[in-house]
Tab-separated table of C-alpha atoms in Angstrom:
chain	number	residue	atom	x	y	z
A	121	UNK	CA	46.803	44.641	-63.319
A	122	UNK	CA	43.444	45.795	-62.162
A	123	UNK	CA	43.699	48.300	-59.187
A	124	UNK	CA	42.290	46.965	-55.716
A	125	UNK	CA	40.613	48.079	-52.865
A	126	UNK	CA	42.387	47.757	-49.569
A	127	UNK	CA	39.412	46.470	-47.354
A	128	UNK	CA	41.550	46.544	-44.005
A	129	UNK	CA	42.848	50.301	-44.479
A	130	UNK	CA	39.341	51.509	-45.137
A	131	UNK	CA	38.137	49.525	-41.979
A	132	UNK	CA	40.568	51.469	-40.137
A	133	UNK	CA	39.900	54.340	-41.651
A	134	UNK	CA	35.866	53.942	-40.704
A	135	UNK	CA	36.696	52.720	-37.231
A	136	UNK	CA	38.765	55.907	-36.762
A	137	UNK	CA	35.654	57.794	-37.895
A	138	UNK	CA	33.523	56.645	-35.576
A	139	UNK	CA	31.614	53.902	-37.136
A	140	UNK	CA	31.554	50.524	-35.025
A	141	UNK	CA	31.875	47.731	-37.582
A	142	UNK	CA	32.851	48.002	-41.649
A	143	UNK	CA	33.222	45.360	-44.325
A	144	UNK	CA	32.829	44.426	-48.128
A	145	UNK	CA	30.918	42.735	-50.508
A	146	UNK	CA	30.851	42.585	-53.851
A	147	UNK	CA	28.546	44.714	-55.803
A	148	UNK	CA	26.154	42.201	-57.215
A	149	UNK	CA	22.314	41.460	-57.840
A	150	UNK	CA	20.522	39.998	-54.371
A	151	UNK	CA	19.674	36.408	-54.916
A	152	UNK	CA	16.547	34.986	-55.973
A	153	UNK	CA	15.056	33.888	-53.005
A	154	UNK	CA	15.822	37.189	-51.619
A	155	UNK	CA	14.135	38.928	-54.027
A	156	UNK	CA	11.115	37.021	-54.275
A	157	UNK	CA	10.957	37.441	-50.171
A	158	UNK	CA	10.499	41.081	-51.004
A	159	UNK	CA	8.207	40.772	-53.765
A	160	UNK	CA	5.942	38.904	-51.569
A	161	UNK	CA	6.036	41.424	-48.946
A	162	UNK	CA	5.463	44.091	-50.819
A	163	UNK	CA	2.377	41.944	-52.265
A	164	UNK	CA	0.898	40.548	-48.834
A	165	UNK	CA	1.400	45.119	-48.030
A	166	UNK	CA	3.331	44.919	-45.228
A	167	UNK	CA	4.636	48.044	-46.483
A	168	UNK	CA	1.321	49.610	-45.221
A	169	UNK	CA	1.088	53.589	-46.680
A	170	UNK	CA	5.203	53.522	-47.143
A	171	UNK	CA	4.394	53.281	-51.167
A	172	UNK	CA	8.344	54.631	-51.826
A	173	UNK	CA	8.640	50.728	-50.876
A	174	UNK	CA	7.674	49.860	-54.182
A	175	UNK	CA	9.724	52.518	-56.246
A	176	UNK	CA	12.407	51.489	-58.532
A	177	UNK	CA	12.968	48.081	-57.540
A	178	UNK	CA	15.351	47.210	-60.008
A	179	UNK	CA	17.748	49.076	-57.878
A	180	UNK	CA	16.841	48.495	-54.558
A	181	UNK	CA	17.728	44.127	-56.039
A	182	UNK	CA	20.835	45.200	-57.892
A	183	UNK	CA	22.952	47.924	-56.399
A	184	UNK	CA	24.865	48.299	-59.210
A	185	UNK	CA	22.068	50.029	-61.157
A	186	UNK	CA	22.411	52.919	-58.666
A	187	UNK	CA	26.115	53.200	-59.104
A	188	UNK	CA	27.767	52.605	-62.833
A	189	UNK	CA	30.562	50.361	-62.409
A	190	UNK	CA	29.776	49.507	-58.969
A	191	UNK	CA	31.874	46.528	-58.013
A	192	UNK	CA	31.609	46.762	-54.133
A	193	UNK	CA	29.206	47.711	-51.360
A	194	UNK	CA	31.268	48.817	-48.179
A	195	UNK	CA	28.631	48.747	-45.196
A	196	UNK	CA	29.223	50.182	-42.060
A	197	UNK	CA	27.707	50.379	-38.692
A	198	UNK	CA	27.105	53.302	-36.241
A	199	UNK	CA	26.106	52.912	-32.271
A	200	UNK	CA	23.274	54.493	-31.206
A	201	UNK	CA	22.220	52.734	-27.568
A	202	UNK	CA	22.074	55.558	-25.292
A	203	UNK	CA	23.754	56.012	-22.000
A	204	UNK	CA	21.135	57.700	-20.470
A	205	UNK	CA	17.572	56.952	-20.831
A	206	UNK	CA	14.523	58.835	-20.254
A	207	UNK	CA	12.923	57.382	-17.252
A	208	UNK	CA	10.670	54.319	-17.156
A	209	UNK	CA	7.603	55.750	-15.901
A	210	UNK	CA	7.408	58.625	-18.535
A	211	UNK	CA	6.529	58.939	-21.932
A	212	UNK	CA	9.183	56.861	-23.949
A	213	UNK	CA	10.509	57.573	-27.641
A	214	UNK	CA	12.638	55.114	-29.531
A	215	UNK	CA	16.078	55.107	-28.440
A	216	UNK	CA	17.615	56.362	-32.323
A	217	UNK	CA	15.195	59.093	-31.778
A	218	UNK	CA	17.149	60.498	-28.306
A	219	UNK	CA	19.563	62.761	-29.833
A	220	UNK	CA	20.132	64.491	-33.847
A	221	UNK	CA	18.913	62.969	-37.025
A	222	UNK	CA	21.179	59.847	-37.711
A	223	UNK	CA	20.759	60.896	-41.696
A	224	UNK	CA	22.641	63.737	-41.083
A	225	UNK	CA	25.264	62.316	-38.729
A	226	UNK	CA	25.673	59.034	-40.566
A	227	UNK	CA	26.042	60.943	-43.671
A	228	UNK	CA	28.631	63.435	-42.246
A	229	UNK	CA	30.629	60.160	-41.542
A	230	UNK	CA	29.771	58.050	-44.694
A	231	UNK	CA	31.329	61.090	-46.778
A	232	UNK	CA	34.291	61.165	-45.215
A	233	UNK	CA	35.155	57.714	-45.791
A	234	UNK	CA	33.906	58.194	-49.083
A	235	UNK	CA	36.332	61.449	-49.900
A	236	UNK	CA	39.243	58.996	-47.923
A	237	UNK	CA	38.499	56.737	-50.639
A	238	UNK	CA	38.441	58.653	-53.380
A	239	UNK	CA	41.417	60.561	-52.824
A	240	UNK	CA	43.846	57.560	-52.191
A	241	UNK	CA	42.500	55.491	-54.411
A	242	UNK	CA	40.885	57.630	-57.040
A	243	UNK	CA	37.597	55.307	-56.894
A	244	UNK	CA	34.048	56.755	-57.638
A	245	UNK	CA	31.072	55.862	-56.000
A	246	UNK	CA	28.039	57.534	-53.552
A	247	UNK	CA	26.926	57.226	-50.059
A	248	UNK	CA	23.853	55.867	-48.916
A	249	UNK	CA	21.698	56.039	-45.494
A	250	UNK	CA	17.981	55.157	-45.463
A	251	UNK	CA	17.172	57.400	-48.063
A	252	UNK	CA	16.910	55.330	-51.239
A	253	UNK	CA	16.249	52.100	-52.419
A	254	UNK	CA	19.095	50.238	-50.985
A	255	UNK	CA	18.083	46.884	-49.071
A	256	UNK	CA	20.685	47.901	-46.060
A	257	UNK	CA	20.567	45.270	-43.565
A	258	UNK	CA	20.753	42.539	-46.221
A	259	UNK	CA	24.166	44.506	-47.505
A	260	UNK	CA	25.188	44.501	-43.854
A	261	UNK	CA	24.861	40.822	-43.426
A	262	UNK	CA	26.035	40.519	-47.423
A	263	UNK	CA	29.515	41.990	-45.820
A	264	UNK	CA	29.945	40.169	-42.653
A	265	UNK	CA	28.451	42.640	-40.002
A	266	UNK	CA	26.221	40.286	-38.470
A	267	UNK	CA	22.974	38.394	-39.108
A	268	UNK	CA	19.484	39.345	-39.885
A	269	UNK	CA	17.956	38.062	-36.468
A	270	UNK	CA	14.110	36.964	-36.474
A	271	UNK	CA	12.848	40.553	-35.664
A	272	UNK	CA	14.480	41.625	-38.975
A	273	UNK	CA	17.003	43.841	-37.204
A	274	UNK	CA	20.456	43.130	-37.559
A	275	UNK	CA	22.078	41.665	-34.678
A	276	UNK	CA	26.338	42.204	-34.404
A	277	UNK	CA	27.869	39.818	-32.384
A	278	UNK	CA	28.317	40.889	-28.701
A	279	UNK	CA	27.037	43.772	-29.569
A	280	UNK	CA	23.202	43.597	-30.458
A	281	UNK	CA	21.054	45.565	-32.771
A	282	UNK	CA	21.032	48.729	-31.637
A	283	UNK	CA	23.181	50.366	-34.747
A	284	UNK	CA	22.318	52.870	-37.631
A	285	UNK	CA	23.537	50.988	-41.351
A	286	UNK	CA	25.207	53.157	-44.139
A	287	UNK	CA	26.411	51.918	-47.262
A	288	UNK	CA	29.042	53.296	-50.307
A	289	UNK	CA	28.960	51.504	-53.170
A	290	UNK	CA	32.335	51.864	-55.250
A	291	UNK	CA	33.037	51.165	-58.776
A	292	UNK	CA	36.755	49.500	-57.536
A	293	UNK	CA	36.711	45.846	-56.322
A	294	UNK	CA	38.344	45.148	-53.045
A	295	UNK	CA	41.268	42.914	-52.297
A	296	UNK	CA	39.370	40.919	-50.136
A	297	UNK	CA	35.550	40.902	-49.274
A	298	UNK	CA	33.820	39.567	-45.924
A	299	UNK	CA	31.473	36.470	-45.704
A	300	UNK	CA	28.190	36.449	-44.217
A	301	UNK	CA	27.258	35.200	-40.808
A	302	UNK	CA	25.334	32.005	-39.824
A	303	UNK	CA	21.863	33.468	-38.100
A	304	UNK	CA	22.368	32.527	-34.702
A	305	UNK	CA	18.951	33.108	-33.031
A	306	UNK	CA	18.757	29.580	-32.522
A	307	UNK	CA	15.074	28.572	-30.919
A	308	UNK	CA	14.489	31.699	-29.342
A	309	UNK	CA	11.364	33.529	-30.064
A	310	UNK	CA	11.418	36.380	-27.356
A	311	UNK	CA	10.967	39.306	-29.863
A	312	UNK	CA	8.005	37.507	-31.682
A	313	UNK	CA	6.581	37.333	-28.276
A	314	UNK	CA	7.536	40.656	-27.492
A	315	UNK	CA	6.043	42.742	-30.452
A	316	UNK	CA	2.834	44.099	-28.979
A	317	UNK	CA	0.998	44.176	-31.741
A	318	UNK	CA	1.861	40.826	-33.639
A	319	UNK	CA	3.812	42.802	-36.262
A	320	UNK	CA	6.070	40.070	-36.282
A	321	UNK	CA	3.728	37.555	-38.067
A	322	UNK	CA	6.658	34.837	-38.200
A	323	UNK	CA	10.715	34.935	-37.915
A	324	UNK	CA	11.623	36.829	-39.842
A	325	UNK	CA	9.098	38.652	-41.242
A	326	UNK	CA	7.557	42.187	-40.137
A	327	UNK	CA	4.369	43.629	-41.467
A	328	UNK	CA	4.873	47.137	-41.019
A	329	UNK	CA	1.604	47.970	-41.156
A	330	UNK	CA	0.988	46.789	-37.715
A	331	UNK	CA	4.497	48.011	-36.220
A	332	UNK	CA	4.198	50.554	-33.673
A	333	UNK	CA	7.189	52.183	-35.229
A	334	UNK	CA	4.823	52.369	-38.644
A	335	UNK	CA	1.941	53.536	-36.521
A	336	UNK	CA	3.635	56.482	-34.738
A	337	UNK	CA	5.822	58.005	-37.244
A	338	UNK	CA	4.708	56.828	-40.722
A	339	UNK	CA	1.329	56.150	-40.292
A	340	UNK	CA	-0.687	59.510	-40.834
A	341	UNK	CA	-4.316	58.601	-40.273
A	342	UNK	CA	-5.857	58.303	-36.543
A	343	UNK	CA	-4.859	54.860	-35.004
A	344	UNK	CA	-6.466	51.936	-35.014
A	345	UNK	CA	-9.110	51.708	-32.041
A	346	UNK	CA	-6.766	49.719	-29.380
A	347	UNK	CA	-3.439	50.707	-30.205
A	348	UNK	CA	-3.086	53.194	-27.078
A	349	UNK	CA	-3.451	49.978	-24.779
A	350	UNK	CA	-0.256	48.375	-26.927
A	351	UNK	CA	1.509	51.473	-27.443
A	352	UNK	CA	2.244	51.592	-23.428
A	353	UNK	CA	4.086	54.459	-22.786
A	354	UNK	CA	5.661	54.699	-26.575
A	355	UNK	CA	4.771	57.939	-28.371
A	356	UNK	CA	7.507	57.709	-31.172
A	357	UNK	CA	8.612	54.486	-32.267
A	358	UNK	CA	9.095	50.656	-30.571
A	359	UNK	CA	11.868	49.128	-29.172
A	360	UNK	CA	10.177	46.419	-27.526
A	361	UNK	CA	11.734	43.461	-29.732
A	362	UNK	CA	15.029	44.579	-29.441
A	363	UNK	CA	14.394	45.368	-25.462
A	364	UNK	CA	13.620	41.563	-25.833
A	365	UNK	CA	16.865	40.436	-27.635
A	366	UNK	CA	19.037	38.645	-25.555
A	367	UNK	CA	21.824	39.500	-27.786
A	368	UNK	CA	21.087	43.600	-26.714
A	369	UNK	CA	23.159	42.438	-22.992
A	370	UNK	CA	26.157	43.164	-24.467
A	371	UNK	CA	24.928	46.837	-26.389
A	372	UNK	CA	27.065	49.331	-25.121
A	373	UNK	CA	26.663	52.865	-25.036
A	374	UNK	CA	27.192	54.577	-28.062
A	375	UNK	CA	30.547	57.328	-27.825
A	376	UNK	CA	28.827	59.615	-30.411
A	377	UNK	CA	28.099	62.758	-29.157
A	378	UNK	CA	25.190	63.870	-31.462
A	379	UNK	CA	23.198	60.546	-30.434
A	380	UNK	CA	23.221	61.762	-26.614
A	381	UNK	CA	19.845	63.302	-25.439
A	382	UNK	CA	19.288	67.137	-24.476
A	383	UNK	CA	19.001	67.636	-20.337
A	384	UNK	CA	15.341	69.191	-21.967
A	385	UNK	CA	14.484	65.937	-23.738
A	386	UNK	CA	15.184	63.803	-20.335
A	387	UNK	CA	13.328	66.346	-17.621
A	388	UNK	CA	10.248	65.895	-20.224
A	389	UNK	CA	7.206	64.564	-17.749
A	390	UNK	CA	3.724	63.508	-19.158
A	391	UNK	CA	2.096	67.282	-18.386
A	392	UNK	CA	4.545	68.586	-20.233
A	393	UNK	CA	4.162	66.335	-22.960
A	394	UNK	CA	0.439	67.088	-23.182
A	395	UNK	CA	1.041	70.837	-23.175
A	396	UNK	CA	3.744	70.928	-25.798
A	397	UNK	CA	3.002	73.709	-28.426
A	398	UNK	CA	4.450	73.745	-31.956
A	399	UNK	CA	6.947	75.907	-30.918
A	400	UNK	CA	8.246	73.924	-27.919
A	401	UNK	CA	8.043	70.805	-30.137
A	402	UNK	CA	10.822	72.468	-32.978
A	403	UNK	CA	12.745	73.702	-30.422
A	404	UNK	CA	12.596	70.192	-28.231
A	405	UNK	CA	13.401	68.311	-31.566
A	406	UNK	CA	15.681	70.845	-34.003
A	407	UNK	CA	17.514	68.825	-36.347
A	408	UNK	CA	15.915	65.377	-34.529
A	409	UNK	CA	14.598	62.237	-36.487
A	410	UNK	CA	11.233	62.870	-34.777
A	411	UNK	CA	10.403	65.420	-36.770
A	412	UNK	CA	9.296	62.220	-39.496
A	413	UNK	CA	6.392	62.467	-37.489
A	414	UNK	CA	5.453	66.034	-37.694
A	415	UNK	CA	3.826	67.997	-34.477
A	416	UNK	CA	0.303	66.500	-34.892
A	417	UNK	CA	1.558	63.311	-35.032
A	418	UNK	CA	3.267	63.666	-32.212
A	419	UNK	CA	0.443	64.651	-30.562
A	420	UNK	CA	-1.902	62.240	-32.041
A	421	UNK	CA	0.401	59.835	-30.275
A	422	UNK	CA	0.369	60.774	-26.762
A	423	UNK	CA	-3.490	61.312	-26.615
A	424	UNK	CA	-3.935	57.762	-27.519
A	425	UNK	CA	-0.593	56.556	-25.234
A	426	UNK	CA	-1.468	55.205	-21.301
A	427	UNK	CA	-1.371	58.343	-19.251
């Protein structure tokens, strides 16, 4: 008899780790109309300069080309909306941005579970986080976590969007998997009419090339001529859609330590911002996610933001 996964242990197991939400799906190619939804962004380049997008595809539609003998995606969910939040009338980064790199803690955590895994159950299989071709919020919906709301984020019931995804793919099959929730945006359209720039062309569907979060991190050219009025205050990243969520009234502050801001990142006030050297800038964000955007794009960024 063919040896099974126990799909409630490792949720308890992940919960006791930290993460916020866990389930299972089987390890299988994404459907058709999935795929072609992707092809057709990637064609329309809503992917703007992100050309790793378009890298080994095969995988990022059929997880078990990145795993032999993958049989089961485990997704998992981390909290990241912060306690305390850097006041409204400064300069304003993007609220995964506040404390360290959520690769790095994410990972920590995903590796765990994995080594948990492996050593009661003598599965194989590898951890993923953002960093390759896995499509992670369709995996996340795929094993019950929530729904893909209409500003492509995924939205956890009574909980919001406001969660890092990680995935481990396992060459075991599970006793049980999870089934996928019903959307339930329902008529509302207040992140559409959030999204200062229009990046959300439809429900459903971002073109990244006009996100703010693109702009200000990815993006490495000089901005387009009236971004600064849309950027606000931003200087890394947007959260104005999920700001605009109704389902974010119930986001919670996250309990991990890591994701809590420095007492130097919160006294930050727009002078200092427009005298931070290099230095100050690695010291102010050592081991943060806002080094994606490097020191002159930093910079570039809160030139252009409303002063």
């Amino acid at each position: 008899m063919e040896a099974l996964l126990p799909t409630e242990i490792i949720k308890a197991e992940a919960l006791r780790l930290g993460f916020s939400a866990c389930g299972a799906a089987p390890a299988e190619a994404v459907s058709e109309k999935v795929a072609d939804t992707f092809r057709q962004w990637l064609a329309d380049g809503c992917q703007g300069e992100m050309a790793y997008m378009q890298n080994y595809e095969d995988k990022r539609l059929d997880p078990r080309l990145l795993v032999e003998g993958a049989r089961t995606v485990i997704s998992v969910a981390l909290n990241y909306y912060p306690e305390t939040k850097l006041p409204e009338n400064e300069y304003q980064i993007a609220w995964y941005a506040y404390g360290k790199d959520y690769h790095d803690v994410m990972k920590a955590k995903l590796k765990t579970l994995l080594e948990f895994i492996q050593n009661n159950y003598s599965a194989g299989g590898r951890a993923f986080c953002d960093t390759a071709p896995v499509l992670e919020r369709y995996w996340a919906w795929r094993a019950g976590l929530g729904w893909i709301g209409k500003n492509t984020q995924l939205i956890i019931p009574q909980a919001g969007s406001c969660f890092f995804l990680g995935e481990l793919i396992i060459d075991f099959p599970a006793d049980r998997y999870d089934s996928p929730q019903e959307n339930r945006c329902g008529s509302c359209t207040r992140c559409l009419n959030a999204c200062p720039t229009k990046a959300l062309e439809a429900p459903f569907r971002l073109n990244s090339a006009k996100c703010l979060s693109y702009l200000t991190i990815e993006y490495r050219g000089e901005l387009p001529p009236d971004t600064g009025q849309k950027m606000g205050k931003m200087i890394y990243g947007c959260d104005e859609c999920q700001r605009a969520c109704p389902w974010n009234r119930f986001a919670t502050p996250s309990r991990t330590i890591e994701f809590s801001p420095s007492a130097s990142l919160l006294t930050m006030r727009k002078e200092d911002w427009h005298r931070l050297s290099e230095e100050q800038y690695r010291t102010l964000f050592k081991g943060s996610a806002v080094k994606r955007a490097k020191y002159q794009g930093l910079m570039r960024n809160i030139r252009s933001a409303k002063k």
